[in-house]
C-alpha cells in the first residue's frame, strides 16, 4: 500500500530518498502505536478488514501500514516542514534503525565497507559513524590484509542522516578511498 501523502505539492522542498523513508517510518510507527492501543478483539477486526480488502496477510508491518492509512496523519509536505522546524523532537521518537545505528558504549559504528588495493596490497575501508551534537559524523578506518593495526582519518563527514554519509561513501571510487588511506598513513 503506497500512501499518496508521500507526494508533495510542487512548491514544497524537494524530498530526498532518506526523508521519504523517514516519513514512511513515522507513518508505520503511528500505525504500530494504534495497534498497541487496541484490545485483542480490536486487532482481530483490523486483521479482518485488511484481509477483506486484500491489503495484508497479517504481519505486524502490514497491519501497521493499514492502521496508518486510517489515521489522520499529515501529508509529507506538512510533516517535512515540522521535521525541519523541530528535528530534535522528531529524532527522539524515531526507531534506531531509521535515526541511525548506535553502540551501547557510544563508540563509532561501522555502516559501510569497501575493499581496495593500495601499493600492491589489499586493504579494507570501513565507514564509521557516531552521533555528535544532533548530527552524524563519519570517518574511514583502514586495515591491511593480515594486519591487526588500523589507521583512521579524522572526521570527514558531518550530516543530518547516516544515509547521507553512507551514500557519499558509496560514491567514492577506489582512487578517492586510496587518497584517504594515504592521508591517514603515518
Coordinates of C-alpha atoms in Angstrom, one line a residue:
X1 CA 0.0 0.0 0.0
X2 CA 1.7 3.2 -1.2
X3 CA 0.4 6.3 0.6
X4 CA -0.4 9.2 -1.7
X5 CA 0.7 11.5 1.1
X6 CA 4.3 10.9 0.0
X7 CA 3.7 13.2 -2.9
X8 CA 4.4 16.8 -2.0
X9 CA 3.0 19.8 -3.8
X10 CA 5.1 21.5 -6.5
X11 CA 6.2 24.4 -4.2
X12 CA 7.4 22.0 -1.4
X13 CA 11.0 21.4 -0.6
X14 CA 12.3 18.5 -2.7
X15 CA 12.1 15.2 -1.0
X16 CA 15.2 13.1 -0.7
X17 CA 15.0 9.3 -0.5
X18 CA 16.1 9.4 3.1
X19 CA 13.4 11.9 4.1
X20 CA 10.8 9.8 2.3
X21 CA 12.0 6.7 4.2
X22 CA 11.9 8.7 7.5
X23 CA 8.3 9.8 6.7
X24 CA 7.3 6.3 5.9
X25 CA 8.8 5.0 9.1
X26 CA 6.9 7.8 11.0
X27 CA 3.6 6.6 9.5
X28 CA 4.4 3.0 10.4
X29 CA 5.3 3.9 13.9
X30 CA 2.0 5.7 14.3
X31 CA 0.2 2.7 12.9
X32 CA 2.0 0.4 15.3
X33 CA 1.1 2.7 18.2
X34 CA -2.6 2.4 17.3
X35 CA -2.3 -1.4 17.1
X36 CA -0.8 -1.4 20.6
X37 CA -3.8 0.6 22.0
X38 CA -6.4 -1.8 20.6
X39 CA -7.7 -4.7 22.7
X40 CA -7.3 -8.2 21.2
X41 CA -10.8 -8.2 19.6
X42 CA -10.0 -4.8 18.0
X43 CA -6.8 -6.2 16.5
X44 CA -8.8 -9.1 15.1
X45 CA -11.2 -6.6 13.4
X46 CA -8.2 -4.8 11.9
X47 CA -6.9 -8.1 10.5
X48 CA -10.3 -9.0 9.1
X49 CA -10.6 -5.5 7.5
X50 CA -7.1 -5.8 6.0
X51 CA -7.8 -9.3 4.6
X52 CA -11.2 -8.3 3.2
X53 CA -9.5 -5.5 1.2
X54 CA -6.7 -7.8 0.1
X55 CA -4.2 -5.4 1.6
X56 CA -2.4 -7.7 4.1
X57 CA -1.7 -11.2 5.2
X58 CA -1.5 -10.2 8.8
X59 CA 2.2 -9.3 9.5
X60 CA 2.7 -6.5 12.1
X61 CA 4.2 -4.2 9.4
X62 CA 1.2 -4.7 7.1
X63 CA -1.2 -4.2 9.9
X64 CA 0.7 -1.0 11.0
X65 CA 0.6 0.3 7.4
X66 CA -3.2 -0.4 7.3
X67 CA -3.7 1.4 10.6
X68 CA -1.5 4.4 9.4
X69 CA -3.9 4.7 6.5
X70 CA -6.8 5.0 8.9
X71 CA -5.2 7.8 11.0
X72 CA -5.4 11.5 10.1
X73 CA -1.6 11.8 9.7
X74 CA -0.2 14.9 8.0
X75 CA 0.8 14.7 4.3
X76 CA 4.5 14.6 3.6
X77 CA 5.0 18.3 2.9
X78 CA 3.4 19.3 6.3
X79 CA 5.4 16.6 8.1
X80 CA 8.6 17.8 6.4
X81 CA 8.1 21.4 7.5
X82 CA 7.5 20.3 11.1
X83 CA 10.5 17.9 10.9
X84 CA 12.8 20.8 9.7
X85 CA 11.5 23.1 12.5
X86 CA 11.6 20.5 15.3
X87 CA 14.2 18.0 14.2
X88 CA 15.5 17.1 17.7
X89 CA 11.9 16.2 18.8
X90 CA 11.3 14.0 15.8
X91 CA 14.6 12.2 16.2
X92 CA 13.9 11.4 19.8
X93 CA 10.9 9.4 18.7
X94 CA 12.5 7.6 15.8
X95 CA 13.4 3.9 15.6
X96 CA 17.1 3.4 16.0
X97 CA 17.2 1.8 12.5
X98 CA 15.9 5.0 11.0
X99 CA 17.6 7.5 13.2
X100 CA 20.9 5.7 12.9
X101 CA 22.9 3.0 14.5
X102 CA 24.2 3.4 18.0
X103 CA 26.6 1.3 20.1
X104 CA 25.9 0.7 23.7
X105 CA 29.1 2.4 24.8
X106 CA 28.9 5.4 22.3
X107 CA 31.8 4.2 20.2
X108 CA 31.5 4.6 16.4
X109 CA 29.6 2.0 14.4
X110 CA 30.6 0.5 11.0
X111 CA 27.9 1.2 8.4
X112 CA 29.8 0.7 5.2
X113 CA 32.8 -1.3 3.8
X114 CA 34.9 -1.0 0.7
X115 CA 37.8 -3.1 -0.5
X116 CA 40.7 -1.6 -2.3
X117 CA 44.3 -2.2 -3.4
X118 CA 47.0 0.2 -2.3
X119 CA 50.7 -0.2 -3.1
X120 CA 50.1 -3.7 -4.2
X121 CA 48.3 -4.8 -1.0
X122 CA 44.6 -5.4 -0.3
X123 CA 43.0 -3.0 2.3
X124 CA 39.6 -2.8 3.8
X125 CA 38.0 0.6 4.4
X126 CA 35.2 0.8 7.0
X127 CA 32.9 3.8 7.3
X128 CA 32.4 4.6 11.0
X129 CA 29.6 6.9 12.2
X130 CA 28.7 8.3 15.5
X131 CA 26.2 10.9 16.8
X132 CA 27.6 14.3 17.8
X133 CA 25.5 17.4 18.8
X134 CA 22.4 16.2 17.0
X135 CA 24.2 15.4 13.7
X136 CA 26.1 12.4 12.5
X137 CA 29.9 12.4 11.8
X138 CA 31.8 9.9 9.9
X139 CA 35.4 8.8 9.5
X140 CA 37.1 6.0 7.5
X141 CA 39.1 3.3 9.2
X142 CA 41.5 1.2 7.2
X143 CA 43.2 -2.1 7.9
X144 CA 45.5 -4.1 5.6
X145 CA 45.1 -7.7 4.8
X146 CA 46.6 -9.9 7.6
X147 CA 47.3 -6.9 9.8
X148 CA 45.6 -6.2 13.1
X149 CA 46.6 -2.5 13.3
X150 CA 44.5 0.2 11.8
X151 CA 44.7 3.7 10.6
X152 CA 41.9 6.2 10.6
X153 CA 41.0 9.5 9.0
X154 CA 39.7 12.4 11.1
X155 CA 36.1 13.3 10.8
X156 CA 35.4 13.8 7.1
X157 CA 31.6 13.7 7.1
X158 CA 29.1 15.7 9.1
X159 CA 25.5 15.2 8.1
X160 CA 22.0 15.1 9.5
X161 CA 21.4 11.4 8.5
X162 CA 23.5 8.2 8.4
X163 CA 22.1 7.5 4.9
X164 CA 23.6 10.7 3.5
X165 CA 27.0 9.8 4.8
X166 CA 26.7 6.2 3.6
X167 CA 25.6 7.4 0.1
X168 CA 28.6 9.8 -0.1
X169 CA 30.9 7.0 1.0
X170 CA 29.4 4.6 -1.6
X171 CA 30.0 7.2 -4.3
X172 CA 33.8 7.2 -3.7
X173 CA 35.8 5.4 -6.3
X174 CA 38.9 3.4 -5.4
X175 CA 41.2 6.3 -6.2
X176 CA 39.4 8.6 -3.7
X177 CA 39.4 5.9 -1.0
X178 CA 43.1 5.3 -1.6
X179 CA 43.7 9.1 -1.2
X180 CA 42.0 9.0 2.2
X181 CA 44.2 6.0 3.1
X182 CA 47.3 7.8 2.0
X183 CA 46.3 10.8 4.2
X184 CA 45.8 8.5 7.2
X185 CA 49.1 6.6 7.0
X186 CA 52.0 7.7 9.2

